[in-house]
C-alpha atoms as a printed R data frame, in Angstrom:
    type eleno elety resid chain resno       x      y       z
1   ATOM     1    CA   MET     A     1   0.000  0.000   0.000
2   ATOM     2    CA   PHE     A     2   2.823  2.387   0.921
3   ATOM     3    CA   TRP     A     3   4.672  1.814  -2.341
4   ATOM     4    CA   THR     A     4   1.485  2.259  -4.371
5   ATOM     5    CA   ILE     A     5   0.899  5.671  -2.771
6   ATOM     6    CA   ALA     A     6   4.578  6.583  -3.253
7   ATOM     7    CA   VAL     A     7   4.459  5.700  -6.972
8   ATOM     8    CA   VAL     A     8   1.229  7.665  -7.498
9   ATOM     9    CA   LEU     A     9   2.666 10.725  -5.774
10  ATOM    10    CA   THR     A    10   5.891 10.481  -7.788
11  ATOM    11    CA   LEU     A    11   3.984 10.278 -11.077
12  ATOM    12    CA   ALA     A    12   1.800 13.216 -10.079
13  ATOM    13    CA   THR     A    13   4.897 15.267  -9.243
14  ATOM    14    CA   MET     A    14   6.475 14.403 -12.589
15  ATOM    15    CA   ALA     A    15   3.295 15.376 -14.448
16  ATOM    16    CA   VAL     A    16   3.163 18.740 -12.705
17  ATOM    17    CA   ALA     A    17   6.811 19.403 -13.575
18  ATOM    18    CA   ILE     A    18   6.532 18.279 -17.238
19  ATOM    19    CA   TYR     A    19   3.192 19.881 -18.144
20  ATOM    20    CA   PRO     A    20   4.493 23.481 -18.491
21  ATOM    21    CA   LEU     A    21   7.294 22.250 -20.793
22  ATOM    22    CA   LEU     A    22   4.953 20.399 -23.150
23  ATOM    23    CA   ARG     A    23   2.267 23.073 -23.270
24  ATOM    24    CA   LYS     A    24   2.201 24.889 -26.600
25  ATOM    25    CA   GLU     A    25   3.037 28.555 -26.471
26  ATOM    26    CA   ARG     A    26   0.128 30.769 -27.432
27  ATOM    27    CA   LYS     A    27   0.871 33.557 -29.819
28  ATOM    28    CA   ILE     A    28  -0.037 36.866 -28.247
29  ATOM    29    CA   GLU     A    29  -1.490 39.428 -30.622
30  ATOM    30    CA   SER     A    30   0.314 42.775 -30.623
31  ATOM    31    CA   ALA     A    31  -1.386 46.009 -29.563
32  ATOM    32    CA   ASN     A    32  -1.139 47.418 -33.120
33  ATOM    33    CA   ALA     A    33  -2.890 44.378 -34.610
34  ATOM    34    CA   TYR     A    34  -5.617 44.712 -32.005
35  ATOM    35    CA   ASP     A    35  -6.062 48.422 -32.852
36  ATOM    36    CA   LEU     A    36  -6.315 47.564 -36.528
37  ATOM    37    CA   THR     A    37  -9.149 45.129 -35.833
38  ATOM    38    CA   ILE     A    38 -10.996 47.709 -33.754
39  ATOM    39    CA   TYR     A    39 -10.762 50.425 -36.425
40  ATOM    40    CA   LYS     A    40 -12.073 48.093 -39.122
41  ATOM    41    CA   SER     A    41 -14.990 47.235 -36.877
42  ATOM    42    CA   GLN     A    42 -15.677 50.931 -36.295
43  ATOM    43    CA   LEU     A    43 -15.910 51.555 -40.056
44  ATOM    44    CA   LYS     A    44 -18.580 48.858 -40.333
45  ATOM    45    CA   GLU     A    45 -20.467 50.385 -37.425
46  ATOM    46    CA   ILE     A    46 -20.495 53.793 -39.121
47  ATOM    47    CA   ASP     A    47 -22.066 52.242 -42.224
48  ATOM    48    CA   GLY     A    48 -24.703 50.581 -40.053
49  ATOM    49    CA   ASP     A    49 -25.497 53.871 -38.260
50  ATOM    50    CA   VAL     A    50 -26.065 55.576 -41.645
51  ATOM    51    CA   GLU     A    51 -28.417 52.810 -42.780
52  ATOM    52    CA   ARG     A    52 -30.430 53.071 -39.551
53  ATOM    53    CA   GLY     A    53 -30.620 56.863 -39.879
54  ATOM    54    CA   LEU     A    54 -28.751 57.539 -36.654
55  ATOM    55    CA   ILE     A    55 -26.287 59.947 -38.355
56  ATOM    56    CA   ASP     A    56 -26.373 61.813 -41.666
57  ATOM    57    CA   ARG     A    57 -23.908 61.277 -44.520
58  ATOM    58    CA   ALA     A    58 -21.805 64.341 -43.709
59  ATOM    59    CA   GLU     A    59 -21.205 63.167 -40.155
60  ATOM    60    CA   ALA     A    60 -20.538 59.670 -41.445
61  ATOM    61    CA   ASP     A    61 -17.892 60.905 -43.906
62  ATOM    62    CA   ALA     A    62 -16.141 62.889 -41.166
63  ATOM    63    CA   ALA     A    63 -16.166 59.882 -38.856
64  ATOM    64    CA   ARG     A    64 -14.873 57.577 -41.603
65  ATOM    65    CA   ALA     A    65 -12.032 59.968 -42.338
66  ATOM    66    CA   GLU     A    66 -10.958 60.072 -38.672
67  ATOM    67    CA   VAL     A    67 -11.158 56.288 -38.266
68  ATOM    68    CA   ALA     A    68  -9.342 55.743 -41.564
69  ATOM    69    CA   ARG     A    69  -6.545 58.052 -40.432
70  ATOM    70    CA   ARG     A    70  -6.127 55.997 -37.258
71  ATOM    71    CA   LEU     A    71  -6.342 52.734 -39.224
72  ATOM    72    CA   ILE     A    72  -3.541 53.827 -41.563
73  ATOM    73    CA   GLY     A    73  -1.381 54.769 -38.560
74  ATOM    74    CA   ALA     A    74  -1.996 51.400 -36.959
75  ATOM    75    CA   GLN     A    75  -1.209 49.589 -40.221
76  ATOM    76    CA   ASP     A    76   2.092 51.483 -40.588
77  ATOM    77    CA   ALA     A    77   3.061 50.623 -37.011
78  ATOM    78    CA   LEU     A    78   2.184 46.984 -37.630
79  ATOM    79    CA   ASP     A    79   4.312 46.897 -40.784
80  ATOM    80    CA   LYS     A    80   7.304 48.329 -38.891
81  ATOM    81    CA   GLU     A    81   6.760 45.756 -36.174
82  ATOM    82    CA   ALA     A    82   6.747 42.957 -38.752
83  ATOM    83    CA   ARG     A    83   9.966 44.228 -40.366
84  ATOM    84    CA   GLY     A    84  11.670 44.375 -36.956
85  ATOM    85    CA   ALA     A    85  10.588 40.832 -36.151
86  ATOM    86    CA   HIS     A    86  11.869 39.603 -39.505
87  ATOM    87    CA   SER     A    87  15.293 41.189 -38.950
88  ATOM    88    CA   ASN     A    88  15.617 39.373 -35.612
89  ATOM    89    CA   SER     A    89  14.530 35.997 -36.968
90  ATOM    90    CA   ASP     A    90  17.971 35.090 -38.291
91  ATOM    91    CA   ALA     A    91  19.593 35.761 -34.915
92  ATOM    92    CA   SER     A    92  17.098 33.541 -33.110
93  ATOM    93    CA   SER     A    93  16.994 30.718 -35.665
94  ATOM    94    CA   SER     A    94  19.782 28.756 -33.964
95  ATOM    95    CA   ILE     A    95  17.947 29.025 -30.617
96  ATOM    96    CA   ASP     A    96  14.689 27.831 -32.208
97  ATOM    97    CA   GLU     A    97  16.494 24.855 -33.760
98  ATOM    98    CA   ALA     A    98  17.970 23.934 -30.403
99  ATOM    99    CA   GLY     A    99  14.588 24.339 -28.644
100 ATOM   100    CA   PRO     A   100  13.115 20.850 -29.326
101 ATOM   101    CA   SER     A   101  16.292 19.055 -28.320
102 ATOM   102    CA   ASN     A   102  16.612 21.111 -25.139
103 ATOM   103    CA   LEU     A   103  12.967 20.359 -24.331
104 ATOM   104    CA   LYS     A   104  13.551 16.639 -24.749
105 ATOM   105    CA   LEU     A   105  16.582 16.791 -22.472
106 ATOM   106    CA   ALA     A   106  14.571 18.628 -19.802
107 ATOM   107    CA   VAL     A   107  11.747 16.075 -19.946
108 ATOM   108    CA   VAL     A   108  14.175 13.151 -19.748
109 ATOM   109    CA   ALA     A   109  15.975 14.789 -16.803
110 ATOM   110    CA   ILE     A   110  12.699 15.226 -14.920
111 ATOM   111    CA   VAL     A   111  11.574 11.663 -15.648
112 ATOM   112    CA   LEU     A   112  14.868 10.263 -14.356
113 ATOM   113    CA   LEU     A   113  15.796 12.659 -11.552
114 ATOM   114    CA   ILE     A   114  12.532 12.906  -9.613
115 ATOM   115    CA   PRO     A   115  12.081  9.156  -8.944
116 ATOM   116    CA   LEU     A   116  15.821  8.593  -8.449
117 ATOM   117    CA   LEU     A   117  16.257 11.467  -6.017
118 ATOM   118    CA   SER     A   118  13.085 10.735  -4.063
119 ATOM   119    CA   SER     A   119  13.924  7.024  -3.805
120 ATOM   120    CA   GLY     A   120  17.516  7.762  -2.806
121 ATOM   121    CA   LEU     A   121  16.423 10.209  -0.113
122 ATOM   122    CA   TYR     A   122  13.864  7.778   1.263
123 ATOM   123    CA   PHE     A   123  16.306  4.860   1.442
124 ATOM   124    CA   ALA     A   124  18.908  7.160   3.050
125 ATOM   125    CA   LEU     A   125  16.660  8.920   5.554
126 ATOM   126    CA   GLY     A   126  13.558  6.743   5.793
127 ATOM   127    CA   SER     A   127  12.961  3.290   7.183
128 ATOM   128    CA   PRO     A   128  11.663  1.081   4.357
129 ATOM   129    CA   ASP     A   129  11.981 -2.076   6.469
130 ATOM   130    CA   LEU     A   130  10.089 -0.643   9.455
131 ATOM   131    CA   GLN     A   131   6.797 -2.367  10.059
132 ATOM   132    CA   SER     A   132   3.662 -0.242  10.372
133 ATOM   133    CA   GLN     A   133   2.783  0.679  13.950
134 ATOM   134    CA   PRO     A   134  -0.926  1.186  14.654
135 ATOM   135    CA   LEU     A   135  -1.826  3.495  17.525
136 ATOM   136    CA   GLN     A   136  -2.764  0.601  19.778
137 ATOM   137    CA   ALA     A   137   0.620 -1.035  19.230
138 ATOM   138    CA   ARG     A   138   2.513  2.186  19.903
139 ATOM   139    CA   LEU     A   139   0.613  2.829  23.124
140 ATOM   140    CA   SER     A   140   1.239 -0.735  24.259
141 ATOM   141    CA   LYS     A   141   5.023 -0.289  24.206
142 ATOM   142    CA   PRO     A   142   6.889 -0.036  27.524
143 ATOM   143    CA   PRO     A   143   6.793  3.567  28.839
144 ATOM   144    CA   GLU     A   144  10.554  4.020  28.413
145 ATOM   145    CA   GLN     A   145  10.176  3.330  24.666
146 ATOM   146    CA   GLN     A   146   7.329  5.816  24.112
147 ATOM   147    CA   SER     A   147   7.630  9.432  23.064
148 ATOM   148    CA   LEU     A   148   6.125 12.199  25.195
149 ATOM   149    CA   THR     A   149   3.138 12.442  22.850
150 ATOM   150    CA   GLU     A   150   2.551  8.699  23.099
151 ATOM   151    CA   LEU     A   151   2.864  8.785  26.887
152 ATOM   152    CA   VAL     A   152   0.307 11.590  27.119
153 ATOM   153    CA   ALA     A   153  -2.064  9.790  24.746
154 ATOM   154    CA   SER     A   154  -1.702  6.592  26.783
155 ATOM   155    CA   ALA     A   155  -2.428  8.458  30.037
156 ATOM   156    CA   GLU     A   156  -5.444 10.168  28.473
157 ATOM   157    CA   ARG     A   157  -6.899  6.834  27.381
158 ATOM   158    CA   LYS     A   158  -6.522  5.431  30.883
159 ATOM   159    CA   LEU     A   159  -8.133  8.509  32.427
160 ATOM   160    CA   ALA     A   160 -11.002  8.345  29.949
161 ATOM   161    CA   ASN     A   161 -11.741  4.842  31.248
162 ATOM   162    CA   ASN     A   162 -11.059  5.780  34.867
163 ATOM   163    CA   PRO     A   163 -11.662  9.523  35.462
164 ATOM   164    CA   ASP     A   164 -11.219  9.059  39.228
165 ATOM   165    CA   ASP     A   165  -7.566  8.035  38.911
166 ATOM   166    CA   LEU     A   166  -5.984 10.704  41.136
167 ATOM   167    CA   LEU     A   167  -2.414  9.591  40.449
168 ATOM   168    CA   GLY     A   168  -3.042  9.758  36.704
169 ATOM   169    CA   TRP     A   169  -4.300 13.346  36.923
170 ATOM   170    CA   LYS     A   170  -1.353 14.316  39.136
171 ATOM   171    CA   ARG     A   171   1.096 12.963  36.578
172 ATOM   172    CA   LEU     A   172  -0.650 14.492  33.595
173 ATOM   173    CA   ALA     A   173  -1.432 17.991  34.919
174 ATOM   174    CA   PRO     A   174   2.166 19.332  35.052
175 ATOM   175    CA   VAL     A   175   2.904 17.744  31.670
176 ATOM   176    CA   TYR     A   176  -0.032 19.639  30.171
177 ATOM   177    CA   ALA     A   177   1.319 22.847  31.711
178 ATOM   178    CA   ARG     A   178   4.795 22.285  30.222
179 ATOM   179    CA   MET     A   179   3.242 21.510  26.824
180 ATOM   180    CA   ARG     A   180   1.288 24.798  27.038
181 ATOM   181    CA   ARG     A   181  -1.996 22.908  26.888
182 ATOM   182    CA   THR     A   182  -3.445 25.330  29.415
183 ATOM   183    CA   GLU     A   183  -7.094 24.337  29.049
184 ATOM   184    CA   ASP     A   184  -6.234 20.680  29.603
185 ATOM   185    CA   ALA     A   185  -4.029 21.581  32.569
186 ATOM   186    CA   ILE     A   186  -6.923 23.489  34.169
187 ATOM   187    CA   VAL     A   187  -9.212 20.459  33.764
188 ATOM   188    CA   ALA     A   188  -6.537 18.201  35.244
189 ATOM   189    CA   TYR     A   189  -5.949 20.391  38.306
190 ATOM   190    CA   ARG     A   190  -9.704 20.736  38.884
191 ATOM   191    CA   ASN     A   191  -9.954 16.947  38.899
192 ATOM   192    CA   ILE     A   192  -7.112 16.760  41.421
193 ATOM   193    CA   LEU     A   193  -9.018 19.136  43.720
194 ATOM   194    CA   ARG     A   194 -12.189 17.123  43.193
195 ATOM   195    CA   LEU     A   195 -10.565 13.825  44.095
196 ATOM   196    CA   GLU     A   196  -8.030 14.874  46.715
197 ATOM   197    CA   GLY     A   197  -9.673 17.874  48.308
198 ATOM   198    CA   GLU     A   198  -7.997 21.215  48.890
199 ATOM   199    CA   SER     A   199  -4.247 21.352  49.378
200 ATOM   200    CA   VAL     A   200  -1.740 24.168  49.074
201 ATOM   201    CA   GLY     A   201  -0.147 22.587  46.007
202 ATOM   202    CA   ALA     A   202  -3.355 21.826  44.109
203 ATOM   203    CA   LEU     A   203  -4.904 25.239  44.814
204 ATOM   204    CA   SER     A   204  -1.709 27.076  43.870
205 ATOM   205    CA   ASP     A   205  -1.121 25.041  40.712
206 ATOM   206    CA   LEU     A   206  -4.673 25.602  39.483
207 ATOM   207    CA   GLY     A   207  -4.393 29.308  40.241
208 ATOM   208    CA   GLU     A   208  -1.115 29.453  38.340
209 ATOM   209    CA   VAL     A   209  -2.470 27.925  35.132
210 ATOM   210    CA   LEU     A   210  -5.453 30.284  35.337
211 ATOM   211    CA   VAL     A   211  -2.986 33.189  35.465
212 ATOM   212    CA   ILE     A   212  -1.197 31.763  32.427
213 ATOM   213    CA   GLN     A   213  -4.513 31.474  30.583
214 ATOM   214    CA   ASP     A   214  -5.289 35.125  31.377
215 ATOM   215    CA   ALA     A   215  -1.929 36.342  30.023
216 ATOM   216    CA   GLY     A   216  -0.482 37.063  33.458
217 ATOM   217    CA   VAL     A   217  -3.464 38.796  35.062
218 ATOM   218    CA   VAL     A   218  -4.401 37.468  38.507
219 ATOM   219    CA   LYS     A   219  -8.174 37.533  38.126
220 ATOM   220    CA   ALA     A   220 -10.812 36.907  40.802
221 ATOM   221    CA   GLU     A   221 -10.933 33.092  40.597
222 ATOM   222    CA   ALA     A   222  -7.167 32.692  40.660
223 ATOM   223    CA   GLN     A   223  -6.860 35.206  43.499
224 ATOM   224    CA   GLU     A   224  -9.427 33.291  45.543
225 ATOM   225    CA   LEU     A   225  -7.514 30.044  45.000
226 ATOM   226    CA   PHE     A   226  -4.271 31.640  46.191
227 ATOM   227    CA   GLN     A   227  -6.026 33.080  49.237
228 ATOM   228    CA   ARG     A   228  -7.413 29.649  50.152
229 ATOM   229    CA   ALA     A   229  -3.938 28.144  49.739
230 ATOM   230    CA   ASN     A   230  -2.493 30.906  51.909
231 ATOM   231    CA   LEU     A   231  -5.006 30.098  54.642
232 ATOM   232    CA   LEU     A   232  -3.834 26.476  54.615
233 ATOM   233    CA   ASP     A   233  -0.155 27.479  54.811
234 ATOM   234    CA   ALA     A   234   0.700 31.122  55.427
235 ATOM   235    CA   LYS     A   235   4.382 30.488  54.621
236 ATOM   236    CA   ALA     A   236   3.916 28.736  51.245
237 ATOM   237    CA   PRO     A   237   5.776 30.920  48.711
238 ATOM   238    CA   LYS     A   238   3.727 30.386  45.553
239 ATOM   239    CA   PRO     A   239   0.373 31.746  46.803
240 ATOM   240    CA   ARG     A   240   2.173 34.667  48.481
241 ATOM   241    CA   PHE     A   241   4.014 35.372  45.245
242 ATOM   242    CA   PHE     A   242   0.854 35.633  43.168
243 ATOM   243    CA   LEU     A   243  -1.107 37.509  45.837
244 ATOM   244    CA   ALA     A   244   1.627 40.158  45.884
245 ATOM   245    CA   ILE     A   245   1.355 40.422  42.116
246 ATOM   246    CA   ALA     A   246  -2.413 40.810  42.387
247 ATOM   247    CA   LEU     A   247  -2.005 43.694  44.843
248 ATOM   248    CA   GLY     A   248   0.321 45.482  42.449
249 ATOM   249    CA   GLN     A   249  -2.095 44.974  39.580
250 ATOM   250    CA   GLU     A   250  -4.927 46.417  41.654
251 ATOM   251    CA   GLY     A   251  -2.954 49.582  42.442
252 ATOM   252    CA   GLN     A   252  -2.313 48.746  46.104
253 ATOM   253    CA   GLU     A   253   1.365 49.601  45.921
254 ATOM   254    CA   GLN     A   254   2.083 49.979  49.627
255 ATOM   255    CA   GLU     A   255   0.452 46.673  50.508
256 ATOM   256    CA   ALA     A   256   2.167 44.958  47.563
257 ATOM   257    CA   ILE     A   257   5.578 46.249  48.680
258 ATOM   258    CA   LYS     A   258   4.882 44.945  52.180
259 ATOM   259    CA   LYS     A   259   3.945 41.482  50.901
260 ATOM   260    CA   TRP     A   260   6.952 41.318  48.588
261 ATOM   261    CA   GLN     A   261   9.292 42.315  51.410
262 ATOM   262    CA   GLU     A   262   7.776 39.726  53.750
263 ATOM   263    CA   LEU     A   263   8.271 37.056  51.074
264 ATOM   264    CA   VAL     A   264  11.921 38.097  50.643
265 ATOM   265    CA   ASP     A   265  12.514 38.069  54.407
266 ATOM   266    CA   ASP     A   266  10.994 34.600  54.815
267 ATOM   267    CA   SER     A   267  12.853 33.026  51.846
268 ATOM   268    CA   ALA     A   268  16.338 31.653  51.409
269 ATOM   269    CA   GLU     A   269  18.767 34.014  49.695
270 ATOM   270    CA   ASP     A   270  19.065 31.741  46.659
271 ATOM   271    CA   ALA     A   271  15.320 31.231  46.206
272 ATOM   272    CA   PRO     A   272  14.448 31.615  42.498
273 ATOM   273    CA   TRP     A   273  11.802 34.291  43.124
274 ATOM   274    CA   ILE     A   274  14.035 36.639  45.156
275 ATOM   275    CA   PRO     A   275  15.466 38.692  42.211
276 ATOM   276    CA   PHE     A   276  12.021 39.160  40.766
277 ATOM   277    CA   ALA     A   277  10.522 40.148  44.111
278 ATOM   278    CA   LYS     A   278  13.231 42.770  44.631
279 ATOM   279    CA   ASN     A   279  12.646 44.148  41.137
280 ATOM   280    CA   GLN     A   280   8.951 44.454  41.922
281 ATOM   281    CA   ILE     A   281   9.654 46.325  45.141
282 ATOM   282    CA   ALA     A   282  11.874 48.783  43.267
283 ATOM   283    CA   ALA     A   283   9.290 49.257  40.509
284 ATOM   284    CA   LEU     A   284   6.462 49.836  42.994
285 ATOM   285    CA   GLU     A   285   8.511 52.319  45.004
286 ATOM   286    CA   LYS     A   286   9.370 54.201  41.822
287 ATOM   287    CA   ARG     A   287   5.710 54.340  40.888
288 ATOM   288    CA   LEU     A   288   4.800 55.690  44.303
289 ATOM   289    CA   ALA     A   289   7.499 58.346  44.016
290 ATOM   290    CA   SER     A   290   6.060 59.626  40.710
291 ATOM   291    CA   PRO     A   291   2.364 58.692  40.710
292 ATOM   292    CA   ALA     A   292   1.511 61.014  37.831
293 ATOM   293    CA   GLU     A   293   3.954 59.380  35.468
294 ATOM   294    CA   GLY     A   294   2.197 57.810  32.552
295 ATOM   295    CA   ASN     A   295  -1.281 57.737  34.037
296 ATOM   296    CA   GLY     A   296  -2.458 61.271  34.693
297 ATOM   297    CA   GLY     A   297  -2.195 60.875  38.472
298 ATOM   298    CA   ASN     A   298  -4.265 57.712  38.735
299 ATOM   299    CA   ALA     A   299  -2.290 55.282  40.861
300 ATOM   300    CA   SER     A   300  -4.730 52.478  40.265
301 ATOM   301    CA   SER     A   301  -4.353 52.821  36.516
302 ATOM   302    CA   ALA     A   302  -0.613 52.904  36.911
303 ATOM   303    CA   ALA     A   303  -0.727 49.606  38.713
304 ATOM   304    CA   ALA     A   304  -2.721 48.037  35.970
305 ATOM   305    CA   SER     A   305  -0.528 49.438  33.255
306 ATOM   306    CA   GLY     A   306   2.778 49.091  34.991
307 ATOM   307    CA   GLY     A   307   2.944 46.134  37.286
308 ATOM   308    CA   LEU     A   308   1.025 43.627  35.265
309 ATOM   309    CA   ALA     A   309   3.391 42.672  32.520
310 ATOM   310    CA   ASN     A   310   6.629 42.322  34.360
311 ATOM   311    CA   PRO     A   311   5.177 40.262  37.134
312 ATOM   312    CA   SER     A   312   2.916 38.163  35.133
313 ATOM   313    CA   LYS     A   313   5.542 36.974  32.734
314 ATOM   314    CA   GLU     A   314   8.412 36.246  35.116
315 ATOM   315    CA   ASP     A   315   5.994 35.581  37.780
316 ATOM   316    CA   VAL     A   316   4.721 32.318  36.477
317 ATOM   317    CA   GLN     A   317   8.245 31.114  35.808
318 ATOM   318    CA   ASN     A   318   9.763 31.770  39.199
319 ATOM   319    CA   ALA     A   319   6.798 30.497  41.132
320 ATOM   320    CA   ALA     A   320   6.706 27.306  39.072
321 ATOM   321    CA   GLU     A   321  10.395 26.653  39.864
322 ATOM   322    CA   MET     A   322  11.063 25.478  36.320
323 ATOM   323    CA   THR     A   323  14.393 25.225  34.556
324 ATOM   324    CA   ALA     A   324  15.666 28.369  32.851
325 ATOM   325    CA   GLU     A   325  14.682 27.059  29.416
326 ATOM   326    CA   GLU     A   326  11.188 26.082  30.544
327 ATOM   327    CA   ARG     A   327  10.674 29.450  32.194
328 ATOM   328    CA   GLN     A   328  11.738 31.273  29.037
329 ATOM   329    CA   GLN     A   329   9.339 29.214  26.931
330 ATOM   330    CA   MET     A   330   6.531 29.888  29.387
331 ATOM   331    CA   ILE     A   331   7.086 33.654  29.307
332 ATOM   332    CA   GLU     A   332   7.353 33.803  25.546
333 ATOM   333    CA   GLY     A   333   4.125 31.846  25.201
334 ATOM   334    CA   MET     A   334   2.283 34.211  27.519
335 ATOM   335    CA   VAL     A   335   3.606 37.313  25.786
336 ATOM   336    CA   SER     A   336   2.746 35.806  22.413
337 ATOM   337    CA   ASN     A   337  -0.833 35.093  23.520
338 ATOM   338    CA   LEU     A   338  -1.276 38.637  24.819
339 ATOM   339    CA   ALA     A   339   0.198 40.144  21.634
340 ATOM   340    CA   GLU     A   340  -2.043 37.965  19.465
341 ATOM   341    CA   ARG     A   341  -5.157 39.032  21.326
342 ATOM   342    CA   LEU     A   342  -4.307 42.736  21.262
343 ATOM   343    CA   ASN     A   343  -3.322 42.726  17.587
344 ATOM   344    CA   SER     A   344  -6.490 40.914  16.527
345 ATOM   345    CA   ALA     A   345  -9.118 42.276  18.902
346 ATOM   346    CA   GLY     A   346  -7.506 45.362  20.415
347 ATOM   347    CA   GLY     A   347  -7.443 46.128  24.103
348 ATOM   348    CA   THR     A   348  -7.199 48.767  26.796
349 ATOM   349    CA   PRO     A   349  -4.257 51.173  27.125
350 ATOM   350    CA   ASP     A   350  -3.208 49.288  30.277
351 ATOM   351    CA   GLU     A   351  -3.015 46.020  28.344
352 ATOM   352    CA   TRP     A   352  -0.878 47.615  25.632
353 ATOM   353    CA   VAL     A   353   1.493 49.009  28.267
354 ATOM   354    CA   ARG     A   354   1.631 45.569  29.866
355 ATOM   355    CA   LEU     A   355   2.705 44.069  26.535
356 ATOM   356    CA   ILE     A   356   5.357 46.778  26.028
357 ATOM   357    CA   ARG     A   357   6.812 46.037  29.460
358 ATOM   358    CA   ALA     A   358   6.722 42.303  28.764
359 ATOM   359    CA   GLU     A   359   8.707 42.764  25.541
360 ATOM   360    CA   LEU     A   360  11.337 44.668  27.524
361 ATOM   361    CA   VAL     A   361  11.437 41.905  30.128
362 ATOM   362    CA   LEU     A   362  12.272 39.532  27.277
363 ATOM   363    CA   ASN     A   363  15.011 41.953  26.145
364 ATOM   364    CA   ARG     A   364  13.235 42.753  22.873
365 ATOM   365    CA   PRO     A   365  13.394 46.573  22.616
366 ATOM   366    CA   ASP     A   366  12.677 46.510  18.875
367 ATOM   367    CA   MET     A   367   9.462 44.566  19.439
368 ATOM   368    CA   ALA     A   368   8.540 46.941  22.268
369 ATOM   369    CA   ALA     A   369   8.909 49.910  19.891
370 ATOM   370    CA   LYS     A   370   6.713 48.190  17.295
371 ATOM   371    CA   THR     A   371   4.148 47.450  19.997
372 ATOM   372    CA   VAL     A   372   4.058 51.168  20.867
373 ATOM   373    CA   THR     A   373   3.291 51.973  17.229
374 ATOM   374    CA   ARG     A   374   0.556 49.323  17.017
375 ATOM   375    CA   ALA     A   375  -0.940 50.535  20.288
376 ATOM   376    CA   LEU     A   376  -1.122 54.136  19.087
377 ATOM   377    CA   ASP     A   377  -2.753 53.000  15.846
378 ATOM   378    CA   ALA     A   378  -5.312 50.903  17.733
379 ATOM   379    CA   LEU     A   379  -6.101 53.700  20.217
380 ATOM   380    CA   GLN     A   380  -6.570 56.535  17.720
381 ATOM   381    CA   SER     A   381 -10.083 57.230  19.012
382 ATOM   382    CA   ASP     A   382  -8.874 57.284  22.635
383 ATOM   383    CA   VAL     A   383  -6.734 60.386  23.092
384 ATOM   384    CA   GLU     A   384  -6.230 59.802  26.807
385 ATOM   385    CA   GLY     A   385  -5.241 56.188  26.159
386 ATOM   386    CA   MET     A   386  -2.700 57.249  23.537
387 ATOM   387    CA   GLU     A   387  -1.148 59.694  25.977
388 ATOM   388    CA   LYS     A   388  -0.947 56.964  28.600
389 ATOM   389    CA   VAL     A   389   0.907 54.663  26.194
390 ATOM   390    CA   LYS     A   390   3.264 57.478  25.130
391 ATOM   391    CA   ALA     A   391   4.030 58.422  28.732
392 ATOM   392    CA   ALA     A   392   4.734 54.797  29.642
393 ATOM   393    CA   ALA     A   393   6.962 54.374  26.572
394 ATOM   394    CA   ARG     A   394   8.943 57.493  27.468
395 ATOM   395    CA   SER     A   395   9.394 56.336  31.057
396 ATOM   396    CA   LEU     A   396  10.653 52.947  29.812
397 ATOM   397    CA   GLY     A   397  12.987 54.466  27.247
398 ATOM   398    CA   VAL     A   398  11.092 53.087  24.235
399 ATOM   399    CA   SER     A   399  11.205 55.198  21.089
400 ATOM   400    CA   ILE     A   400   7.961 56.653  19.744
401 ATOM   401    CA   THR     A   401   7.725 57.017  15.974
402 ATOM   402    CA   GLN     A   402   4.438 58.917  15.798
């Protein structure tokens, strides 16, 4: 079956490549020849108009004279064109004679090269002796011989048959999160809470993937989950981390600074969230020192526009305690989702500023400058919003091109 499909595809490819070579060239009529045809037609139309009484003979004679003048001009131009073509025919005769033989060589080359090259590549890179592996057979292999996709598919099949398998959900939920399958991760963590009851880890992990889904914004449901986790263990770092972010996003700078500082004081010096927490404290203090900067004096707006992007992006990485590569992938995915949504559906000035800050967090100043331009284009009907974006861009050192 495989070889039948391969042969059919090869023949189809050869036909597509050969068809343009075998197709006869259509002779394109010159503009002068076309004009000549039109003028002759106009002369006949004049005669018809006279017969129908639409114009008198004097008008007809004048019209014939004008059309005849144009016809003679077109005929002269056509004659010159023909003489020029004749003078070039000798120079091109050798090329024309070689044309058929060159065409044959091209067709032969295609007929030989396409199957030879495709077969050679397949035997070099493919596995012609490998037996077919139906899905059931692949999923039945020992776990150490399965790919990540096969392992996930195998786990999903087991959970479909036994949705109350707590261990299965616990194994699959973090894998979904690493694969950026956020919706599936949310379902998995909800099932863990359903089967196991509330725990600091389950509440925090579900809250975290909800934050990822919302492009870094700690919304009401996620905030409630972190608060419940904090009640279970007041020292657990992840819920405290996200609750501090939420305070900054809500414009409660003083309280956010307090929570960040408490988290720093209670953590080991080499804890992965310490640098980020200190950066947040510095950013919040700077915002308090110049509350009018970029938001017309509205501290709450400043929190939404300023603190959201930085935290949310790094935020999810540090709290998740991933490797550096996994954290970078997580941030880039979140920033990409936010950029996609704003570019397609637009958004508030605060969301645009959040994206600009996120691009700077990822050390992409060029992208941040482009985001400023897109934001100003999208907010043309919102003068106050445009000014907010411009002020934020100036404070961040991002160039404004309009």
